[in-house]
GROMACS .gro file of N, CA and C in nm:
model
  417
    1UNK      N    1   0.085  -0.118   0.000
    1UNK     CA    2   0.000   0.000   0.000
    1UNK      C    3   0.089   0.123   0.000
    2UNK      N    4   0.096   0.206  -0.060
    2UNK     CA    5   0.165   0.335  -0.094
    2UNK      C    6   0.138   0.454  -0.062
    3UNK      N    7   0.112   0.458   0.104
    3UNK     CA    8   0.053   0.604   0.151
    3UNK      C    9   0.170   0.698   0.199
    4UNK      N   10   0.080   0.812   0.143
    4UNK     CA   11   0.186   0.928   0.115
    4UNK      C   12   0.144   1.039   0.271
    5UNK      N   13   0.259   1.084   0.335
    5UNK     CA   14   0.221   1.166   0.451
    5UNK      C   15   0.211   1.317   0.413
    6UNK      N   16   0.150   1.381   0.481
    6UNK     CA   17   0.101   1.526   0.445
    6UNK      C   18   0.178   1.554   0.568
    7UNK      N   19   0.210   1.649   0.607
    7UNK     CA   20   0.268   1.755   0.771
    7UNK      C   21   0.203   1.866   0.740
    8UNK      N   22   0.135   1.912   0.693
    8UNK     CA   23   0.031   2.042   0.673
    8UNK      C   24  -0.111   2.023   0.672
    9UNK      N   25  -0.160   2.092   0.717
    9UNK     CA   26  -0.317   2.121   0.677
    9UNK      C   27  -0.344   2.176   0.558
   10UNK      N   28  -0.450   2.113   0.505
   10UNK     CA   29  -0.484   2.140   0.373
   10UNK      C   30  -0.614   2.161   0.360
   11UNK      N   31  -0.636   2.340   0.379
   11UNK     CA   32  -0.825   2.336   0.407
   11UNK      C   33  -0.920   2.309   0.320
   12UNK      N   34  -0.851   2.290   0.150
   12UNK     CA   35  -0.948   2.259   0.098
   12UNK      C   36  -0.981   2.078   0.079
   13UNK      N   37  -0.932   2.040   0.198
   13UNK     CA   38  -0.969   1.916   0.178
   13UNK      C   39  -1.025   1.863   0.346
   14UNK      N   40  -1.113   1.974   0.342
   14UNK     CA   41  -1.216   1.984   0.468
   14UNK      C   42  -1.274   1.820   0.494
   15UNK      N   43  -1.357   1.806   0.374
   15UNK     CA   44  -1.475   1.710   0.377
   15UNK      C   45  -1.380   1.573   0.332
   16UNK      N   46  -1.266   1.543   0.316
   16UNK     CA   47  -1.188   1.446   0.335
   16UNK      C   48  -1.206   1.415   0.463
   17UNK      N   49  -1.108   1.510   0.572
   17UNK     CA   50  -1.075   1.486   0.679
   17UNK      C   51  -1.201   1.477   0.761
   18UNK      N   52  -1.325   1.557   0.739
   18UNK     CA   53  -1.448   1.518   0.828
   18UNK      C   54  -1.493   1.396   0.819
   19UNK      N   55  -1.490   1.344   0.713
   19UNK     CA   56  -1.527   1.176   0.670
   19UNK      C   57  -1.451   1.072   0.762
   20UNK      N   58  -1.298   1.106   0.787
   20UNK     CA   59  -1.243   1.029   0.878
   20UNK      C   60  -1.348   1.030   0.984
   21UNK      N   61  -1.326   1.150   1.056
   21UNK     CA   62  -1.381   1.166   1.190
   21UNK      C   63  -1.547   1.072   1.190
   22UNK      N   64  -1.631   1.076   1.064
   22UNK     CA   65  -1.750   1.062   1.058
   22UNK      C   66  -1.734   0.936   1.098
   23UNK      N   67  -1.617   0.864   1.010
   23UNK     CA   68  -1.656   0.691   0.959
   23UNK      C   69  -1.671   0.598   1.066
   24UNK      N   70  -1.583   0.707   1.188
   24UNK     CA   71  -1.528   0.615   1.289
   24UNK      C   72  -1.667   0.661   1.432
   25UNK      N   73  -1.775   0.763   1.414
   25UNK     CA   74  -1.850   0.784   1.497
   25UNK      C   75  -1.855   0.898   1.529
   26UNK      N   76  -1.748   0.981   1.508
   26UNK     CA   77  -1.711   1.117   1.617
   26UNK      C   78  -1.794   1.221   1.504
   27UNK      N   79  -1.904   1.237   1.518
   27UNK     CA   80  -2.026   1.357   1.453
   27UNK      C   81  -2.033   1.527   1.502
   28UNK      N   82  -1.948   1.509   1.623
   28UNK     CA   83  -1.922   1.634   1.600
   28UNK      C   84  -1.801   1.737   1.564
   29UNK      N   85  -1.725   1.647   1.503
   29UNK     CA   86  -1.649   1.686   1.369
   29UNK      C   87  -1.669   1.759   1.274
   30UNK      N   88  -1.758   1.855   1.243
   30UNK     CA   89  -1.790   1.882   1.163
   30UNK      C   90  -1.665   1.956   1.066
   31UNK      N   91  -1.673   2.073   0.932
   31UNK     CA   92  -1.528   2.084   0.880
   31UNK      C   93  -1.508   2.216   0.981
   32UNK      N   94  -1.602   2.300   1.031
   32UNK     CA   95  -1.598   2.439   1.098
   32UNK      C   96  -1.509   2.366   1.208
   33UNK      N   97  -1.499   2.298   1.299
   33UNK     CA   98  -1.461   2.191   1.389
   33UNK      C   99  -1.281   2.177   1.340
   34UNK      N  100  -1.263   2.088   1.255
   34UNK     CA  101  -1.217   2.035   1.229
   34UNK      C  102  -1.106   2.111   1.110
   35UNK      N  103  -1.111   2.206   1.047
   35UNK     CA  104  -1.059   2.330   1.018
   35UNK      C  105  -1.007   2.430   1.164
   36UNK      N  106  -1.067   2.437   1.302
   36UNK     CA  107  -0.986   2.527   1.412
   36UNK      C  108  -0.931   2.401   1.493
   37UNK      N  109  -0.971   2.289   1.489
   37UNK     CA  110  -0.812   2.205   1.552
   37UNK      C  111  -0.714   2.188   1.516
   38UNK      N  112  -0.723   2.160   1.334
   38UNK     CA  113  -0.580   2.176   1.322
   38UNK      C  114  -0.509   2.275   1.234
   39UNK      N  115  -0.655   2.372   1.255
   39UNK     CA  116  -0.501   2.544   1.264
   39UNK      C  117  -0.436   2.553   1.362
   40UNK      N  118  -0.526   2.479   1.497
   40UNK     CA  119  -0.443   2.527   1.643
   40UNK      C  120  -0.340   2.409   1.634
   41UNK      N  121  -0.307   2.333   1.544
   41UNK     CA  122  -0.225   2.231   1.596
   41UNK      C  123  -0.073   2.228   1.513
   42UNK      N  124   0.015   2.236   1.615
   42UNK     CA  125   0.149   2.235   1.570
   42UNK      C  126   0.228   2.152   1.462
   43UNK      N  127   0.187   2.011   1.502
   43UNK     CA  128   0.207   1.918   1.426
   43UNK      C  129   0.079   1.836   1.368
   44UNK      N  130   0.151   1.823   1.228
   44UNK     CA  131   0.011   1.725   1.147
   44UNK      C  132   0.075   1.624   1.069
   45UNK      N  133   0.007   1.524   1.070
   45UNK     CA  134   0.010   1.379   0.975
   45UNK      C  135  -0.115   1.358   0.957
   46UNK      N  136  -0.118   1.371   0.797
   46UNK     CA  137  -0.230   1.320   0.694
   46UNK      C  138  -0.207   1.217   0.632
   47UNK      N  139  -0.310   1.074   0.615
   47UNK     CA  140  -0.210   0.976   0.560
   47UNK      C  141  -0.349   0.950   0.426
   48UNK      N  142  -0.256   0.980   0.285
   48UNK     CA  143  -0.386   0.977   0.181
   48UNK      C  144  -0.327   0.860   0.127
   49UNK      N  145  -0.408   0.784   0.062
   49UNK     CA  146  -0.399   0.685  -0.023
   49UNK      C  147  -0.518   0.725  -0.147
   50UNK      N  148  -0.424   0.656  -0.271
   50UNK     CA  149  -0.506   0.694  -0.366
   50UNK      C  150  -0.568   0.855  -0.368
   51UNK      N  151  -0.495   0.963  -0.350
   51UNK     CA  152  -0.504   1.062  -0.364
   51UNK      C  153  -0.615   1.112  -0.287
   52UNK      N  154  -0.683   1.072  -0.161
   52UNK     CA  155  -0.734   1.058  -0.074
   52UNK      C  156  -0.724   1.064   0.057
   53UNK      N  157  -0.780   1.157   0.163
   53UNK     CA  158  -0.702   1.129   0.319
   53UNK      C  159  -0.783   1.043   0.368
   54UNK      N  160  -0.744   0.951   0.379
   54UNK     CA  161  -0.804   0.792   0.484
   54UNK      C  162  -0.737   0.828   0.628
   55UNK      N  163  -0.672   0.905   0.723
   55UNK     CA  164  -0.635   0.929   0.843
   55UNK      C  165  -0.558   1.000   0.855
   56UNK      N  166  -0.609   1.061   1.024
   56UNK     CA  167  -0.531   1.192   1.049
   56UNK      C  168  -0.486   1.184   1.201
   57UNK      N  169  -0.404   1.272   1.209
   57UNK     CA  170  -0.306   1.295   1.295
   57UNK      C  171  -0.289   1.422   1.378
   58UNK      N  172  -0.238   1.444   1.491
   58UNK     CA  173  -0.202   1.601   1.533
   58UNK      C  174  -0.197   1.608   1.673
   59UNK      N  175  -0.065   1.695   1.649
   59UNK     CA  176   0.002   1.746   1.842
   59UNK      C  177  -0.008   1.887   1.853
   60UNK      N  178  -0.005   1.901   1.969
   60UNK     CA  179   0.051   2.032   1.994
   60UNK      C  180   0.160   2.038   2.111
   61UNK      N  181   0.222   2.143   2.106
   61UNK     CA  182   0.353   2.158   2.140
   61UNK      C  183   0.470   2.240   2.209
   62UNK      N  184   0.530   2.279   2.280
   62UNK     CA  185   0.632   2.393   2.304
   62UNK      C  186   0.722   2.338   2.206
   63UNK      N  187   0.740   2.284   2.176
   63UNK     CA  188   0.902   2.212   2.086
   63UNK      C  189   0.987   2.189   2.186
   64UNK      N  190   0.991   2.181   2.288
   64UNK     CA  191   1.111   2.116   2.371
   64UNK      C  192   1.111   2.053   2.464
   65UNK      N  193   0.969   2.081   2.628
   65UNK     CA  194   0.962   2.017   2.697
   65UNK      C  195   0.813   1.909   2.657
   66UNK      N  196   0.744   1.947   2.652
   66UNK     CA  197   0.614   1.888   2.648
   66UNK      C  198   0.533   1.883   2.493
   67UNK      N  199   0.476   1.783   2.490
   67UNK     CA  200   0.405   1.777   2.354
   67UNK      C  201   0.257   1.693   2.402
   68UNK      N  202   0.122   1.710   2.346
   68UNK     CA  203   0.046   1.592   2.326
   68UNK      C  204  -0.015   1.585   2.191
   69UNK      N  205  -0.002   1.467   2.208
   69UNK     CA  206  -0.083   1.372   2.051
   69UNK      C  207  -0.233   1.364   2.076
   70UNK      N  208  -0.283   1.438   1.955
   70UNK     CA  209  -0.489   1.433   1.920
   70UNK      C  210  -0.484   1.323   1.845
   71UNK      N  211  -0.616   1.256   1.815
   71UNK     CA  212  -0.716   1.256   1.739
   71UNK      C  213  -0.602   1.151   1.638
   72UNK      N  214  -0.557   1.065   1.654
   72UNK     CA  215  -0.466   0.970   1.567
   72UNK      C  216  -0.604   0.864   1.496
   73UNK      N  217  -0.647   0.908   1.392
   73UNK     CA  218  -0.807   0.875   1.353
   73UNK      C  219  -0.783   0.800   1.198
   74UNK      N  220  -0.788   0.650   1.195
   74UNK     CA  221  -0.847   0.613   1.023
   74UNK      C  222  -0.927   0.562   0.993
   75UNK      N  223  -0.983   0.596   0.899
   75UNK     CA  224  -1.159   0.584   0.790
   75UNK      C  225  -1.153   0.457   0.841
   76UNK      N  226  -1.300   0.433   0.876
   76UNK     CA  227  -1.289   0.298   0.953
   76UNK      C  228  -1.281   0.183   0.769
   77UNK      N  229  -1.295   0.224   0.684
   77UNK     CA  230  -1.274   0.125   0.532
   77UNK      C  231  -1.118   0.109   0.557
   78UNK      N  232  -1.028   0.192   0.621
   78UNK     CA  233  -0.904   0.145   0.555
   78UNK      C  234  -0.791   0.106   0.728
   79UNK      N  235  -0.870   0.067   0.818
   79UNK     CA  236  -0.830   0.036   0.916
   79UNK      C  237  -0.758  -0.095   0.908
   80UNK      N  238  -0.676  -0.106   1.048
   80UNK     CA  239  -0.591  -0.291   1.047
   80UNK      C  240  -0.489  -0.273   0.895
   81UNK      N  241  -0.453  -0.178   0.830
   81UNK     CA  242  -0.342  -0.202   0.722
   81UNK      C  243  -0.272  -0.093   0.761
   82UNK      N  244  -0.197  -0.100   0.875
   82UNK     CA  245  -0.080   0.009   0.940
   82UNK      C  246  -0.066   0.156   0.879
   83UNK      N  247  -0.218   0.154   0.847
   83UNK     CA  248  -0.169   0.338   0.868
   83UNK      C  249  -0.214   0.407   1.017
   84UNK      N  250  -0.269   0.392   1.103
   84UNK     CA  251  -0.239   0.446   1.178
   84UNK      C  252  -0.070   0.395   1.276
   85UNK      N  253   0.006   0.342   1.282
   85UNK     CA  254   0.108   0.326   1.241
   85UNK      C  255   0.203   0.417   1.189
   86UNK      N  256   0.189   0.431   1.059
   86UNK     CA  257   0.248   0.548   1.021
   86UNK      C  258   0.198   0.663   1.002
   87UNK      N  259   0.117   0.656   1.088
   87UNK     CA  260   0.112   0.814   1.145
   87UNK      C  261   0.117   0.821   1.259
   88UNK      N  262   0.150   0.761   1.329
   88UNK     CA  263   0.198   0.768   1.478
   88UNK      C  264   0.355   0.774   1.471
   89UNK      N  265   0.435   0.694   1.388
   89UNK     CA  266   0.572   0.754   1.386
   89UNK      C  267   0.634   0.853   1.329
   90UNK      N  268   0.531   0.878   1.221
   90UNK     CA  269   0.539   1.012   1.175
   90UNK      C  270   0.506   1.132   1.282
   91UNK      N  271   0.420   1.134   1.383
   91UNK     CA  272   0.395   1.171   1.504
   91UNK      C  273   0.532   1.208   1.610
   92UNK      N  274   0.557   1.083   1.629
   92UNK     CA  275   0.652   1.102   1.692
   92UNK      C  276   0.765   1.132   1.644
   93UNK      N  277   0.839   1.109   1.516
   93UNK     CA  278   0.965   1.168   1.454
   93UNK      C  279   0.966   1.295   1.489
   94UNK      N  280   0.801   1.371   1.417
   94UNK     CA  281   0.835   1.505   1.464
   94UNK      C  282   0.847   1.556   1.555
   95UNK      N  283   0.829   1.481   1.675
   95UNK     CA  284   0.834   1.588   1.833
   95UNK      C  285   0.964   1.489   1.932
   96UNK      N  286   1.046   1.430   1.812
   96UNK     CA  287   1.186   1.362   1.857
   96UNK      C  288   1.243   1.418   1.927
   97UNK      N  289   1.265   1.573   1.952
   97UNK     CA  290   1.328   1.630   2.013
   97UNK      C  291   1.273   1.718   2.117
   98UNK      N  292   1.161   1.657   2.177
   98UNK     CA  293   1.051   1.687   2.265
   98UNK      C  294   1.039   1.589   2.407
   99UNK      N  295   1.049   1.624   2.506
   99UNK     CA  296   1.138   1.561   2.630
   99UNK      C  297   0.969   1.470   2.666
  100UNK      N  298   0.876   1.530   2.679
  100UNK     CA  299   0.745   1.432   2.669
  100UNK      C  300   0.667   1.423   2.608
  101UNK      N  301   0.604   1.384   2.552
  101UNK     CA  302   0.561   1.336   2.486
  101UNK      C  303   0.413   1.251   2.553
  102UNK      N  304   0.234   1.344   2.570
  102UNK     CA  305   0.174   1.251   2.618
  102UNK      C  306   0.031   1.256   2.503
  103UNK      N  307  -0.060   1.140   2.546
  103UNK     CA  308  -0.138   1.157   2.503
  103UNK      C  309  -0.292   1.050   2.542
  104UNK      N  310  -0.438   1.089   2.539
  104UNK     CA  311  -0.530   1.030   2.625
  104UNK      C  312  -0.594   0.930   2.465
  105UNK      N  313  -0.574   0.819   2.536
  105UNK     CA  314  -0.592   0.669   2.436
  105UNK      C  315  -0.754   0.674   2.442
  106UNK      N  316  -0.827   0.640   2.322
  106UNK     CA  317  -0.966   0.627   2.357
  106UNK      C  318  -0.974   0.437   2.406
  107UNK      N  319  -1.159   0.420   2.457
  107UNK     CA  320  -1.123   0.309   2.495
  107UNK      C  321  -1.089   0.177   2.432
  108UNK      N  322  -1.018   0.131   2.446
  108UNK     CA  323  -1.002  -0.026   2.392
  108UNK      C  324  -0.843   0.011   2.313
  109UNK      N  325  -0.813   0.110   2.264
  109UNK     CA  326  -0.681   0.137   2.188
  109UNK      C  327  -0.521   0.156   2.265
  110UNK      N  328  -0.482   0.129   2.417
  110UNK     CA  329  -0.395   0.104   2.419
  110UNK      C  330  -0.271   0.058   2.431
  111UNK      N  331  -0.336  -0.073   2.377
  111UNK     CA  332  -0.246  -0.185   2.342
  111UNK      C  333  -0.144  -0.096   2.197
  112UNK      N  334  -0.224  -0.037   2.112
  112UNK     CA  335  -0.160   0.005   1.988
  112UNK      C  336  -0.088   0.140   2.059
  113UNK      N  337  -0.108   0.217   2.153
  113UNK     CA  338  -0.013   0.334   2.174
  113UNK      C  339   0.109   0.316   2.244
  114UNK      N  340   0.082   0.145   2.329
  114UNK     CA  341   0.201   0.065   2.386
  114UNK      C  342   0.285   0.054   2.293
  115UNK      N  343   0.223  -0.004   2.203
  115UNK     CA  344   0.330  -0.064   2.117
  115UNK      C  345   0.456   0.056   2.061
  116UNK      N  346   0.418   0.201   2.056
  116UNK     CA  347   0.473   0.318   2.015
  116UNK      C  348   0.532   0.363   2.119
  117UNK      N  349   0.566   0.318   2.252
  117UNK     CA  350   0.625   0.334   2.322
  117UNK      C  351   0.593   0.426   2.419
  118UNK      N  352   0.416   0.446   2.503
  118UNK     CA  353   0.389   0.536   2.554
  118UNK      C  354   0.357   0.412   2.681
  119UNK      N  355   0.336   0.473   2.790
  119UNK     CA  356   0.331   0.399   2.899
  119UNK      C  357   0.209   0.478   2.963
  120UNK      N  358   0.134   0.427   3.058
  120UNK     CA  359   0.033   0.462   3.162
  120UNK      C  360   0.156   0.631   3.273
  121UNK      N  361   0.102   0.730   3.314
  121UNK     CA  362   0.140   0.824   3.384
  121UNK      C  363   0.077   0.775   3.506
  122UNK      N  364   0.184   0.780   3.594
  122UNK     CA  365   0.134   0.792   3.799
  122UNK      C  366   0.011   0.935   3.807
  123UNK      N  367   0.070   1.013   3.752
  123UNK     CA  368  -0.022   1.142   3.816
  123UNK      C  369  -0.057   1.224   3.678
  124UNK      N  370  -0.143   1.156   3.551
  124UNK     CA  371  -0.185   1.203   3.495
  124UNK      C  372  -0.349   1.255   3.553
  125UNK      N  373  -0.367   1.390   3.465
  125UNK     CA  374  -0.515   1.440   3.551
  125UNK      C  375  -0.574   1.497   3.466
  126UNK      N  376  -0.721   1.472   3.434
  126UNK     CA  377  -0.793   1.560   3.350
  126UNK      C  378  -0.908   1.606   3.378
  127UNK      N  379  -0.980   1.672   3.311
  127UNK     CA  380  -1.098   1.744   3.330
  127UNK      C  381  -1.199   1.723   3.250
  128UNK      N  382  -1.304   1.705   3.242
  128UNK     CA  383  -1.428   1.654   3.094
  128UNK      C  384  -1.510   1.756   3.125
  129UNK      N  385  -1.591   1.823   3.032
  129UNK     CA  386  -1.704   1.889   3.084
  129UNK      C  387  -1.843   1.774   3.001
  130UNK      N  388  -1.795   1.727   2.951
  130UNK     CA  389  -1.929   1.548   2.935
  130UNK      C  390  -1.931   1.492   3.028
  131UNK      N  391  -2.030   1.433   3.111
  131UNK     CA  392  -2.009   1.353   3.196
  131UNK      C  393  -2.024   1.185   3.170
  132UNK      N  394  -2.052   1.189   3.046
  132UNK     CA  395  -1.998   1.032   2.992
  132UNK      C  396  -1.806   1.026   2.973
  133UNK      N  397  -1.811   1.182   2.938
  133UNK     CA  398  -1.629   1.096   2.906
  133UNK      C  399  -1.598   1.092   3.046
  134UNK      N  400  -1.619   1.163   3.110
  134UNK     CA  401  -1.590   1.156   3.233
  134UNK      C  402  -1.606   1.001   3.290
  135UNK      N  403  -1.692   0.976   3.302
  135UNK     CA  404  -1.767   0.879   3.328
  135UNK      C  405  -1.684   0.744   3.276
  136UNK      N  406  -1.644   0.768   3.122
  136UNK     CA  407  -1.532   0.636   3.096
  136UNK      C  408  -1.418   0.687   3.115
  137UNK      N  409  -1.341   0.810   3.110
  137UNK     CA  410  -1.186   0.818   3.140
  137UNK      C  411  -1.180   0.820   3.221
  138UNK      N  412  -1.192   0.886   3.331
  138UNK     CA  413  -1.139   0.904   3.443
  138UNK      C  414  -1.178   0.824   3.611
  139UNK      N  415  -1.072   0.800   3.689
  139UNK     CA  416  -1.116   0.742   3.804
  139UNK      C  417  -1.157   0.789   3.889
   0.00000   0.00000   0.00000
C-alpha cells in the first residue's frame, strides 16, 4: 500500500478529513470543527492513499519540553493495514526532540499506543465537561 504523509493542513480538503472523523462515529467533527483544531495544531500527519485522506493525525507543542498527541483517527474502510502506524511515527519523529511526549488513548486502543512506546502516567489528571467521558476516562 503506498501512503503518502502530508505535515500540513490542507483546508481545501475539509470534507476528506471530516469523513475520517464521521466513519469512525465522532459527529461532531464537523469541517468548521475540524478546520480550528488543526489550525491550532502544531504538528500534522495526513495519511492519503489513492489521492485521498483515509487518516489523520495532530500534536501540539512547546518544541522542547512537552508535547500531546490528538485525534490519531483512520476511515474505519481502511483500518488494520498500518496506517495508523504510520502516522503515529510520523507523530513522533516530529516531536523527537521533545522531552514528553503525552497523550489520552480512547477506549479499547492502548495496546496500539504501547506498542509506540507510551506507557500509563502515575499522576496524569484531567478534566471533561461530558459527563460520559468523564464517566469512561477518568477514576
Amino acid at each position: 500500500m503506498n501512503v503518502k504523509l502530508l505535515n500540513h493542513f490542507e483546508p481545501d480538503r475539509l470534507n476528506e478529513m471530516r469523513e475520517v472523523y464521521h466513519s469512525v462515529g465522532w459527529f461532531k467533527h464537523t469541517n468548521e470543527v475540524v478546520s480550528k483544531i488543526f489550525l491550532r495544531s502544531d504538528i500534522v500527519s495526513l495519511a492519503v492513499l489513492e489521492g485521498r485522506i483515509v487518516g489523520v493525525g495532530r500534536a501540539l507543542t512547546d518544541g522542547i519540553f512537552n508535547a500531546t498527541i490528538y485525534d490519531v483517527v483512520v476511515h474505519r474502510d481502511y483500518q488494520r493495514k498500518g496506517i495508523a502506524t504510520l502516522i503515529m511515527k510520523d507523530l513522533l519523529e516530529q516531536l523527537a526532540d521533545v522531552s514528553c511526549v503525552l497523550l489520552i488513548s480512547t477506549t479499547g486502543n492502548e495496546a496500539f499506543y504501547r506498542k509506540h512506546g507510551m506507557k500509563s502516567l502515575k499522576t496524569g489528571m484531567a478534566r471533561y465537561l461530558n459527563p460520559s467521558l468523564e464517566e469512561e476516562y477518568l477514576t
